[in-house]
Each structure stands twice: as structure tokens, then as C-alpha cells.
Coordinates of C-alpha atoms in Angstrom, one line a residue:
X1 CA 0.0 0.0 0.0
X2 CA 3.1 2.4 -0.2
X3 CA 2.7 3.3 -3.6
X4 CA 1.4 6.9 -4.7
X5 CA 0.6 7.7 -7.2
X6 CA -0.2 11.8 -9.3
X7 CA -2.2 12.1 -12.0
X8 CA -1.8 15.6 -13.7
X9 CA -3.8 16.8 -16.9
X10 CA -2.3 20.0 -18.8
X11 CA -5.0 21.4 -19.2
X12 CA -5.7 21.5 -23.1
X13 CA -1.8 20.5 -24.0
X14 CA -2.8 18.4 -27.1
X15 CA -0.9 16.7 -29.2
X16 CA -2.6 16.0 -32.4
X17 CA -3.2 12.9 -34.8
X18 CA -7.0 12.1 -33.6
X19 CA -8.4 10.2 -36.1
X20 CA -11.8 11.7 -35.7
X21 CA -10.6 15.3 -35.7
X22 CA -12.8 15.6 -39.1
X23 CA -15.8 15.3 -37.3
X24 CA -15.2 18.6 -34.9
X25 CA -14.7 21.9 -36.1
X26 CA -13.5 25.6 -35.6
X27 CA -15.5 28.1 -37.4
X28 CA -16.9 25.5 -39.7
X29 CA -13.7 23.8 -40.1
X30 CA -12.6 20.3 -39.4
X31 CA -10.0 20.0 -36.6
X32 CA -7.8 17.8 -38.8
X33 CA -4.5 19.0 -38.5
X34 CA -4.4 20.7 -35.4
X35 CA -1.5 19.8 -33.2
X36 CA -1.4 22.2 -29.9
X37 CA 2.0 20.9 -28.5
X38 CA 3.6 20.4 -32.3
X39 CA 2.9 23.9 -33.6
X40 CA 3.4 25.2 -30.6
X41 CA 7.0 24.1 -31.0
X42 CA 7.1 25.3 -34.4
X43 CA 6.0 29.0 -33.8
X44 CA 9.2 29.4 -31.3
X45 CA 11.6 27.6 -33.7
X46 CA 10.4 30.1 -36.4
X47 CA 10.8 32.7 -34.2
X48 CA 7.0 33.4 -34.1
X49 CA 6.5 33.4 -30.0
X50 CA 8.8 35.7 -29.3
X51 CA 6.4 37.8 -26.6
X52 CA 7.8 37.6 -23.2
X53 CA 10.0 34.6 -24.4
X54 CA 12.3 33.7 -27.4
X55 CA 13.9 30.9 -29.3
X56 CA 13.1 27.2 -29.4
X57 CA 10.7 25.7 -26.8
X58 CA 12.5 24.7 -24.0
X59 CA 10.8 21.8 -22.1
X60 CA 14.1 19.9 -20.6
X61 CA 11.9 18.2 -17.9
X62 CA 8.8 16.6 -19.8
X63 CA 10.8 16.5 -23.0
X64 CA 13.4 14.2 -20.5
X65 CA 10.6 12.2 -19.9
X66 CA 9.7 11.4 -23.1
X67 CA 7.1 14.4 -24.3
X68 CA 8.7 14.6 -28.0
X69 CA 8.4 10.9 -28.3
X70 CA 4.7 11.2 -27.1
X71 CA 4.1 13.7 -29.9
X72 CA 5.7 11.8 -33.1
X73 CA 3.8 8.9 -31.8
X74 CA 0.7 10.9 -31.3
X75 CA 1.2 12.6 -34.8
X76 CA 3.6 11.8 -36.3
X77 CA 5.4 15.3 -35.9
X78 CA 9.0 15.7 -34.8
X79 CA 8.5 18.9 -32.8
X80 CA 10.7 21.6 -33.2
X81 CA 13.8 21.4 -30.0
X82 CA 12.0 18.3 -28.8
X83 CA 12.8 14.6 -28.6
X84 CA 15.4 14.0 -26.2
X85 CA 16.2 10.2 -25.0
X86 CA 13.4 9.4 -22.8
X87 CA 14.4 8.7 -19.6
X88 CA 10.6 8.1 -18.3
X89 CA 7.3 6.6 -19.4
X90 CA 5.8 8.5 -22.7
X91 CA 2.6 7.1 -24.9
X92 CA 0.0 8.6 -26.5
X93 CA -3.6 8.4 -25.9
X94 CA -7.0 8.5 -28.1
X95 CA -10.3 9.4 -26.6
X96 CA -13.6 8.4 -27.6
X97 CA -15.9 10.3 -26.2
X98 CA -18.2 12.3 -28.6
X99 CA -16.6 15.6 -27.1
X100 CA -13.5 17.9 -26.8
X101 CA -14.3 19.3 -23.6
X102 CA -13.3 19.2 -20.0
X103 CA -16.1 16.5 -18.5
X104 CA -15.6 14.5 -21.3
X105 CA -11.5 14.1 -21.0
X106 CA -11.1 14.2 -17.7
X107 CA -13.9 11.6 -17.1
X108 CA -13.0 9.3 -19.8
X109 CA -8.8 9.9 -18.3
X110 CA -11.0 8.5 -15.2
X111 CA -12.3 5.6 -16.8
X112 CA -15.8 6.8 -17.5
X113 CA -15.8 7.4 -21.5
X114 CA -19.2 9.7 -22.1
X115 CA -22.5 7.2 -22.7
X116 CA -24.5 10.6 -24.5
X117 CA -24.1 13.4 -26.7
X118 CA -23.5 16.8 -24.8
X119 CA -26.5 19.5 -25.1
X120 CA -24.9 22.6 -26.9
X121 CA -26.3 26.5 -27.6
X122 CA -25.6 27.2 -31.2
X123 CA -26.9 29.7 -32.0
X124 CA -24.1 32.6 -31.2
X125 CA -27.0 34.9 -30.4
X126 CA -30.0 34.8 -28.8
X127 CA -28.5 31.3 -27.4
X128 CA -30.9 30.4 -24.4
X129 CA -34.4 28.9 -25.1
X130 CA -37.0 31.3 -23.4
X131 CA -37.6 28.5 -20.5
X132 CA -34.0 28.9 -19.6
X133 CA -34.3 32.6 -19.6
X134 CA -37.2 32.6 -17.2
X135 CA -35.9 30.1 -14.9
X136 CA -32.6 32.4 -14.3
X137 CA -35.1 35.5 -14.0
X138 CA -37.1 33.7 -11.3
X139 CA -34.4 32.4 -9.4
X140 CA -32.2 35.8 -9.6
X141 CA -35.2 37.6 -8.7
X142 CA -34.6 39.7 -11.5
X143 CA -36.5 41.4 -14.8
X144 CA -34.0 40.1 -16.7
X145 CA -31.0 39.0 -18.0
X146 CA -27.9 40.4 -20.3
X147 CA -25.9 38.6 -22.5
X148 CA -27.6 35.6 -24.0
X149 CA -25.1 35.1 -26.6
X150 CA -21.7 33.7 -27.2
X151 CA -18.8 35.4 -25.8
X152 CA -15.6 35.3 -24.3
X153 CA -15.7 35.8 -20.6
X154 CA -13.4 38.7 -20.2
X155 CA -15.1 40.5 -23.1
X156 CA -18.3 40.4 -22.2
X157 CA -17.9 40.9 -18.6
X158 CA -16.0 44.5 -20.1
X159 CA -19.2 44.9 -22.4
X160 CA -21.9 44.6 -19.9
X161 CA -20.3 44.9 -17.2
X162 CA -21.7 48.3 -16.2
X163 CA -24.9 47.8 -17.2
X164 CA -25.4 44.5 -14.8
X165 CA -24.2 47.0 -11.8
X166 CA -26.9 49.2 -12.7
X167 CA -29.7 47.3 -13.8
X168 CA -28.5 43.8 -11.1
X169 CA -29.2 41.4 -14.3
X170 CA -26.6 38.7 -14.6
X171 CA -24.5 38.1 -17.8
X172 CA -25.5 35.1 -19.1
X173 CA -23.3 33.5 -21.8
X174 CA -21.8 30.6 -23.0
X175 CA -19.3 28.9 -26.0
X176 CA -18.7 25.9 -28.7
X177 CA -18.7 24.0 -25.4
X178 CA -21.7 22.5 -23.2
X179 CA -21.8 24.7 -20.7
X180 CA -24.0 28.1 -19.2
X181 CA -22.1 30.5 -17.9
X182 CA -23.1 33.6 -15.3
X183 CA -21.0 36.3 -14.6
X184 CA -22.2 38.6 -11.3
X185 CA -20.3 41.7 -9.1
X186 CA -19.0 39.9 -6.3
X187 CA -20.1 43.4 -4.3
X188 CA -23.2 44.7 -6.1
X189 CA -25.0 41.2 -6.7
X190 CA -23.2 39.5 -4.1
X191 CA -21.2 36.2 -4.3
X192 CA -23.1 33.6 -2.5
X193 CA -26.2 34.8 -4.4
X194 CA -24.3 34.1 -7.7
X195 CA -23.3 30.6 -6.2
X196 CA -27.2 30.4 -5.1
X197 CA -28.3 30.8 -8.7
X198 CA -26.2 28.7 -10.2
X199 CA -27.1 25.9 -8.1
X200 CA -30.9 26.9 -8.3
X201 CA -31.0 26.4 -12.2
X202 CA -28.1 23.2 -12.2
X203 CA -30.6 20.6 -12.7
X204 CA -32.2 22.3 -15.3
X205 CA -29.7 22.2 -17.4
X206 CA -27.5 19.1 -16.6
X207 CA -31.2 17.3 -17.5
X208 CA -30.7 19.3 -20.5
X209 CA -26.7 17.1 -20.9
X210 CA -25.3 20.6 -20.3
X211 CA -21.9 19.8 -18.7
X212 CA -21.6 22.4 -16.7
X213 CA -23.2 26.0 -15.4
X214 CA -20.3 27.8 -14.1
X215 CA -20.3 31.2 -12.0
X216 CA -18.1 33.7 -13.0
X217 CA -17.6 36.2 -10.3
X218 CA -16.0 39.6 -10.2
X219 CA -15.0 42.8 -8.9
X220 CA -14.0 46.0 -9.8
X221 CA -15.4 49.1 -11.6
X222 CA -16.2 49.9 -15.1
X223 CA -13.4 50.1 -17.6
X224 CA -11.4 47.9 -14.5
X225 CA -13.0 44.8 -14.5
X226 CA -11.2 42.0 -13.0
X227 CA -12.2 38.0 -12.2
X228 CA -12.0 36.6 -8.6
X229 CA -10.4 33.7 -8.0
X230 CA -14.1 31.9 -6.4
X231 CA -15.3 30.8 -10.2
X232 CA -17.7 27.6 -9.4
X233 CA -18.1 24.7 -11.8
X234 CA -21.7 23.4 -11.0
X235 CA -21.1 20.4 -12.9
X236 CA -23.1 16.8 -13.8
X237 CA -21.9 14.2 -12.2
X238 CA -19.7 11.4 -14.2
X239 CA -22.5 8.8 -14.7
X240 CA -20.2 5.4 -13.0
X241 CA -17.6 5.6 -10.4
X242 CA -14.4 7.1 -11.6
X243 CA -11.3 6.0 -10.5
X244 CA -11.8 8.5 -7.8
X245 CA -14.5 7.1 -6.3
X246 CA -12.8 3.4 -6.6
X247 CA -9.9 4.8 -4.5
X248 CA -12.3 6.5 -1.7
X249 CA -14.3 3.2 -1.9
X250 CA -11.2 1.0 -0.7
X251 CA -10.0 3.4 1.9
X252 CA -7.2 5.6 0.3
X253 CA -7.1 9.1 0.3
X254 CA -7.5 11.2 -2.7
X255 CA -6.4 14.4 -3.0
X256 CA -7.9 17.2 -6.1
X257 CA -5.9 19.7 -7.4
X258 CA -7.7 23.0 -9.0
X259 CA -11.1 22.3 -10.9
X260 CA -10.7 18.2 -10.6
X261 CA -13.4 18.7 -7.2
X262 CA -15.7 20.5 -9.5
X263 CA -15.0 18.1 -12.8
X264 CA -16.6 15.4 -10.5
X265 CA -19.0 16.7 -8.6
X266 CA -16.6 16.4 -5.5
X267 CA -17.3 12.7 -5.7
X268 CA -14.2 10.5 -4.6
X269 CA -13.0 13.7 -3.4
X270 CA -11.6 13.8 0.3
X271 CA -9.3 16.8 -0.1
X272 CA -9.3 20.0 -2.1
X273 CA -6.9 22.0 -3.2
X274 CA -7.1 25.3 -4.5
X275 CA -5.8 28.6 -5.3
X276 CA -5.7 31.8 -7.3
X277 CA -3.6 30.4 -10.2
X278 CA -1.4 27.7 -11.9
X279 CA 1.4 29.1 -9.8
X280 CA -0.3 28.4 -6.2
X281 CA -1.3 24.7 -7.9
X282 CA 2.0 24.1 -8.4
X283 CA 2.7 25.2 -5.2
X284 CA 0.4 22.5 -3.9
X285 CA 1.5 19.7 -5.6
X286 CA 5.1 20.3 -4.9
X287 CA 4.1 20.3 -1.4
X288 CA 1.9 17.3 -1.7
X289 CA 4.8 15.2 -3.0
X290 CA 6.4 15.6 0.4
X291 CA 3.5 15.5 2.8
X292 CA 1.0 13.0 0.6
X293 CA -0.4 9.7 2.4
X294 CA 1.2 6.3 1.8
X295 CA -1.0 4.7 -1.3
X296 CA -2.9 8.0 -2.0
X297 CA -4.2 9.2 -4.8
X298 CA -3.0 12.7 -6.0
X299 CA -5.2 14.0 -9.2
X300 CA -4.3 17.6 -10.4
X301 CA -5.4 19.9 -13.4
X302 CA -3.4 22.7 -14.7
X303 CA -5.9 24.9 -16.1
X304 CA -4.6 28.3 -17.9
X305 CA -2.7 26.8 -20.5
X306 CA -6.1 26.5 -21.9
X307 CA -8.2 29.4 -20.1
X308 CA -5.8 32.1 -20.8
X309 CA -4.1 31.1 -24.0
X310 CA -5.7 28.5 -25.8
X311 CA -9.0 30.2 -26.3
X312 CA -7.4 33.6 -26.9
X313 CA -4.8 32.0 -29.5
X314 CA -1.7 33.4 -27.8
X315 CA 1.0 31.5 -28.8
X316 CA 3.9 33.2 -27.1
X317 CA 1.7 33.2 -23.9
X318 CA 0.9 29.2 -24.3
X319 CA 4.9 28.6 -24.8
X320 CA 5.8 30.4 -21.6
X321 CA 3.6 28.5 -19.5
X322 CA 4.4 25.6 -21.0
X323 CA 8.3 26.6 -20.1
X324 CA 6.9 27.7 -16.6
X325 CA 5.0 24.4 -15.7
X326 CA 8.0 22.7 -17.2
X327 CA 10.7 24.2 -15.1
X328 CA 8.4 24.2 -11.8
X329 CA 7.5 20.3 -12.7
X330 CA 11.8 19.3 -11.7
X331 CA 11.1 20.6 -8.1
X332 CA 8.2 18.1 -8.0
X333 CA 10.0 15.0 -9.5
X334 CA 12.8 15.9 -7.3
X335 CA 10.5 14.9 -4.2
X336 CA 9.1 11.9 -5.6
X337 CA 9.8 8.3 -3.8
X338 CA 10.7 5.1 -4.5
X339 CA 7.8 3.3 -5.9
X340 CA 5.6 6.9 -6.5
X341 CA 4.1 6.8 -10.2
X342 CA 2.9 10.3 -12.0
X343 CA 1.5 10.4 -15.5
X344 CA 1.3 14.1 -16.9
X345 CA -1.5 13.7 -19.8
X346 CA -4.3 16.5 -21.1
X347 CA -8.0 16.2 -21.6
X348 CA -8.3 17.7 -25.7
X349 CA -6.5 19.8 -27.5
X350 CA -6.6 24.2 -27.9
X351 CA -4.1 24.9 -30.5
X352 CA -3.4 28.7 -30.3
X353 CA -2.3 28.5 -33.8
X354 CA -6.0 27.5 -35.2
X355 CA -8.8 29.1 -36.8
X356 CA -11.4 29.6 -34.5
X357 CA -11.4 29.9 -30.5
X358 CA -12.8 26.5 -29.6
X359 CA -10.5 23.2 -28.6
X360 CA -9.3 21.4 -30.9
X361 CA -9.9 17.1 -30.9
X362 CA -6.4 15.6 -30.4
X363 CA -4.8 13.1 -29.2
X364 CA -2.8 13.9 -26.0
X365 CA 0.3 13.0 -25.1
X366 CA 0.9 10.4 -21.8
X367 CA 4.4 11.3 -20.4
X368 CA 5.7 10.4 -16.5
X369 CA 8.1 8.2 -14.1
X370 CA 7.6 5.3 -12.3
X371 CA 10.3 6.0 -9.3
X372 CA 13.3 3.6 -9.2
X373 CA 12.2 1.7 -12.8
X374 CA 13.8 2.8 -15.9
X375 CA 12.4 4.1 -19.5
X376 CA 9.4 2.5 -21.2
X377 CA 7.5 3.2 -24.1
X378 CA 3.9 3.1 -23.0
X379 CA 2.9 2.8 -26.8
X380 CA -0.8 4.1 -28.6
X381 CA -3.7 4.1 -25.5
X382 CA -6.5 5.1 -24.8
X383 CA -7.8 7.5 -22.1
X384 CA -9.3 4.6 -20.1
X385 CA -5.9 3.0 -19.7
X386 CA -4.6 5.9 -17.8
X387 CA -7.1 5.3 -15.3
X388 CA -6.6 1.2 -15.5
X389 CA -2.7 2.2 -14.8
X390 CA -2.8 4.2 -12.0
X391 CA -5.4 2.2 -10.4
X392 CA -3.0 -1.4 -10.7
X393 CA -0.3 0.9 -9.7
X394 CA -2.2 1.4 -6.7
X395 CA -3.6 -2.1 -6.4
X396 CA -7.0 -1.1 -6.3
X397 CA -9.7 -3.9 -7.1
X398 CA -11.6 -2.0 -10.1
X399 CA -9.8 -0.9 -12.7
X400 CA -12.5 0.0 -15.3
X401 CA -12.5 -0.9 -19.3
X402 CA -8.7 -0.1 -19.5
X403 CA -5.6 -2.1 -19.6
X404 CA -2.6 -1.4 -17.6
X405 CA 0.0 0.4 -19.9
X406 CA 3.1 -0.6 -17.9
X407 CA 2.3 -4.0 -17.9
X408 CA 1.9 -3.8 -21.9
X409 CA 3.7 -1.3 -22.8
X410 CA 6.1 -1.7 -25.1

């Protein structure tokens, strides 16, 4: 029971190949082609993400694992300054799930591939059926609501913004993904009436197979707008135990990093870890390494890779948190033990290099260490076999549909 082990998804960190990507689309566009960590690599080689950064994407940690291996094999791209010896575990993995969104991967890297099609707003105005509408109105105890489109959070919390101070409407908006989204003052609506709403109208819309209805609070005052750090993810719950709730079930404590408490419905979850940013994350799961429980289970998500570049197409922003996380990431495997596994993996793809402003479908890459064993290829997987691995690793009695990719690697 000494064995640990960390699962951490990169957020969005792609790394193409997905054989379906012709069925998903950007703007009207098929995904096929889109690569997140392969173009990525080819921007900075070209000199092309030179903001804030420069040269050739620098990734000595992950890349020493194996990450450059995990993208030819995902792709068949060489990236650009990647593809040293692996010294680690690398693979690739290929999802099934009709989605390329954040339930869907992270569920399915859980061992719960998605039994439905997602519920979506298409229309990119006048999104919400007029039940919706009223149900938000009601609950609120409001006249009304703003919004009702698609937009990007920041943007449309700078658009409306004043207006929801004066008039005490929320902003209601959501995306290409399944989710409803309400921004509120965290002063002149109040916060816990924000949570409150959400919550009210939740099973409204996860009957509906919308993933998610996330609150989006903030402060500040026109023109200086800014997001707090107490977003909520009111989300559905994964429809079978995860491998979450298979570690709870026998006894061994779990420990959630970032939105993994909100991803599933705080099921399996015994403690949460949170903070303002990637950087206090980090922070937690370097400290975790030291302090974490004998056979626990430490599962982790890494979120602005795709929340503050992805989306926005920023690829000099996107290669210098990649170069971040990477250089903050040899701290952690520094305080790993004998026996501890971690797998680094992502749920989809976002390449900031793409049309559009939606994730892209991609394989993602499978890259990690099992302390005191040396290199193996973990070959082609799927995401279900991430959760099968970490839960023999453990020696937990369910393991799900997966296989265990140590023990067939290749």
C-alpha cells in the first residue's frame, strides 16, 4: 500500500493525430491538422512566439521524460527542440468520447468514456431557449437578463459589465462548449447569491446534458473589471464511479488539485486544493509530494494553458507557461519516492495556432516516471488505460475498461 501515485492533466496540451478530428470543427472547419504541442513548437523555432519569451521551446523536464516521443507517436510530428532520450514513461492516448471538452477528458482519463451526446447552444445569439431565460429570471429575482449570446468571458464581462451593476441582471453566456455560464459583481450582486443561482437552475440544465453552469464572479469598476479567484463549476456528475470514487471506496485518500473537485461533482474527493492560479497549484502539488499519504491518490489539473491562451490564440503566452510548468515540474520529481508513479496527460487539444477559438480534438500525449524503474515506451492508449494504470499501480480492485500500460507497454 506504499505506492502513490499523481495524476496531472495539462490542461488543453494536445498533441494531435486524432483520427476523428474531421468530425469537430472551428468556425466551420474540421480540426484535422491541429496539433497544440507540435505547432506550438514550431511557432518558437520560427521565431514566431517571441512575446515575453524567445527561441526554441524549451521543455528539458517533460521532454526528458519522453514528451517529444509522445508527440511523433501521437502525430507523427517531430517537434521543433524536442525529442530527447526518454528517460521516463511516454505514450499517446486517443479518446472516444463524442466531445472535446473538459467533463468529457477528464472523465473518460477516469475511466468513464461519455454514454451521450452533450446538449450545446448554437446559436451565437440569442443562445438560451426562453424557458431557460425565465428560470434564471425567477431564481435571480430579477427582470431580466444580459448577455444571452456567445462570448468570451473577459469580453463580455467589459461589455456589460456596467450595465449588470446598474440594472442587477446577470450576464449570461456561454461557448462551442456545453456549458451556461453567469457572470455577477461579487459586491453589487453579491457572491453567494451568484453561487445560489447557479445551483438553483443546475438541474435544469444538466437534464438538458449541459456539462456544466459555471459562476463567474468579479469585482471592480467599469473600464477595471477584473475575475475573482471563487469561479464555481456546478457540474453533472460522471455517470459510474471514476477512478476516484474506486480509491475513496477502498479506503485511500484522494487528494484534487484545481477544478478536478468541481469536474466530478466532489465525488471520490476527500481533499481539495485550490488557489488563485497555476502558480499556487504548483505550489500545492510540490508540497503534496512531500506531505502525501502512503498509497494516496493525488489527481491535479493545470488549467490556464487553456483558459488564458488557448482560447485567446496566444501563442507566445501558451509557450511560456508551457516553459513555466515545465521548469516548476523538476522541483516536484525531485520529491518523488521510491515506488511513486505520475503520468502528466491533457484532456483535448486548444491549439493557439487555429482558426477559431474553440479546442481542438487531439490526441494527448501520456508522459511520467515510475520511481526507481527505468524508460518505457507506454505505446498508442487510450484514455481509459490511464485510469486502468494508475489504479493497478495502486492495487486497487476496479480498474474499469482499460488495460494497464506498464504492464503492456512496449
Amino acid at each position: 500500500m506504499s505506492a502513490r501515485a499523481f495524476l496531472v492533466v495539462m490542461d488543453s496540451v494536445g498533441a494531435g493525430g486524432a483520427p476523428d478530428a474531421g468530425d469537430f470543427f472551428n468556425d466551420g472547419v474540421p480540426d484535422t491538422g491541429a496539433n497544440t504541442l507540435g505547432h506550438i513548437a514550431m511557432a518558437c523555432a520560427e521565431g514566431r512566439a517571441e512575446e515575453g519569451r524567445s527561441g526554441p521551446l524549451r521543455l528539458p523536464n517533460l521532454d526528458g521524460l519522453g514528451l517529444g516521443r509522445a508527440v511523433d507517436l501521437a502525430s507523427g510530428m517531430q517537434p521543433a527542440g524536442l525529442g530527447a532520450a526518454p528517460s521516463g514513461l511516454w505514450g499517446a492516448a486517443t479518446e472516444v468520447s463524442i466531445g472535446k471538452d473538459t467533463p468529457s477528458g477528464h472523465w473518460e482519463l477516469a475511466g468513464v468514456p461519455v454514454p451521450f451526446a452533450w446538449h450545446y447552444f448554437p446559436d451565437k445569439e440569442n443562445s438560451f431557449p426562453p424557458d431557460l431565460i425565465e428560470a434564471v429570471k425567477q431564481a435571480a429575482g430579477v427582470g431580466g437578463i444580459l448577455g444571452n449570446c456567445h462570448a468570451p468571458g473577459t469580453a463580455i464581462v467589459e461589455r456589460l459589465g456596467a450595465e449588470h451593476m446598474r440594472t442587477g441582471w446577470p450576464i449570461c453566456y456561454t461557448s462551442a462548449d456545453s456549458v451556461f455560464q453567469i457572470a455577477a459583481h461579487e459586491e453589487t450582486f453579491g457572491l453567494e447569491r451568484l453561487l445560489d443561482l447557479c445551483r438553483a437552475i443546475a438541474p435544469m440544465l444538466h437534464k438538458m446534458k449541459v456539462g456544466r453552469v459555471i459562476a463567474r464572479p468579479f469585482t471592480g469598476e467599469p473600464g477595471a473589471f477584473v475575475r475573482t479567484p471563487n469561479r464555481r463549476d456546478f457540474a453533472i456528475e460522471p455517470p459510474a464511479p471514476t477512478l476516484l470514487d474506486w480509491a475513496a471506496g477502498e479506503g485511500r485518500v484522494t487528494h484534487a488539485i484545481g477544478k478536478i473537485g468541481d469536474i466530478f461533482s466532489h465525488r471520490g474527493v476527500a481533499h481539495l486544493h485550490k488557489g488563485k492560479g497555476d502558480a499556487d497549484l504548483m505550489d500545492h502539488l510540490i508540497r503534496l509530494a512531500d506531505e502525501t499519504e502512503d498509497g494516496a491518490l493525488v489527481f491535479a489539473n493545470f488549467v490556464e494553458f487553456d483558459s488564458l491562451y488557448g482560447h485567446r490564440r496566444d501563442v507566445s503566452g501558451y509557450a511560456r507557461a508551457l516553459e513555466w510548468f515545465d521548469a516548476r515540474v523538476g522541483a516536484f520529481l525531485a520529491r518523488l519516492r521510491p515506488g511513486d508513479l505520475v503520468l502528466f496527460t491533457a484532456d483535448h487539444g486548444n491549439d493557439p495556432t487555429w482558426r477559431g477559438t474553440d479546442h481542438t480534438r487531439e490526441r494527448v500525449p501520456v508522459v511520467g516516471r515510475l520511481v526507481g524503474a527505468g524508460p518505457r515506451a507506454l505505446g498508442q492508449m487510450a484514455f481509459v488505460d490511464v485510469a486502468a494504470t494508475v489504479a493497478t499501480h495502486l492495487g486497487l480492485g476496479a480498474t474499469g475498461g482499460g488495460r494497464d500500460a506498464l504492464a503492456t507497454g512496449q
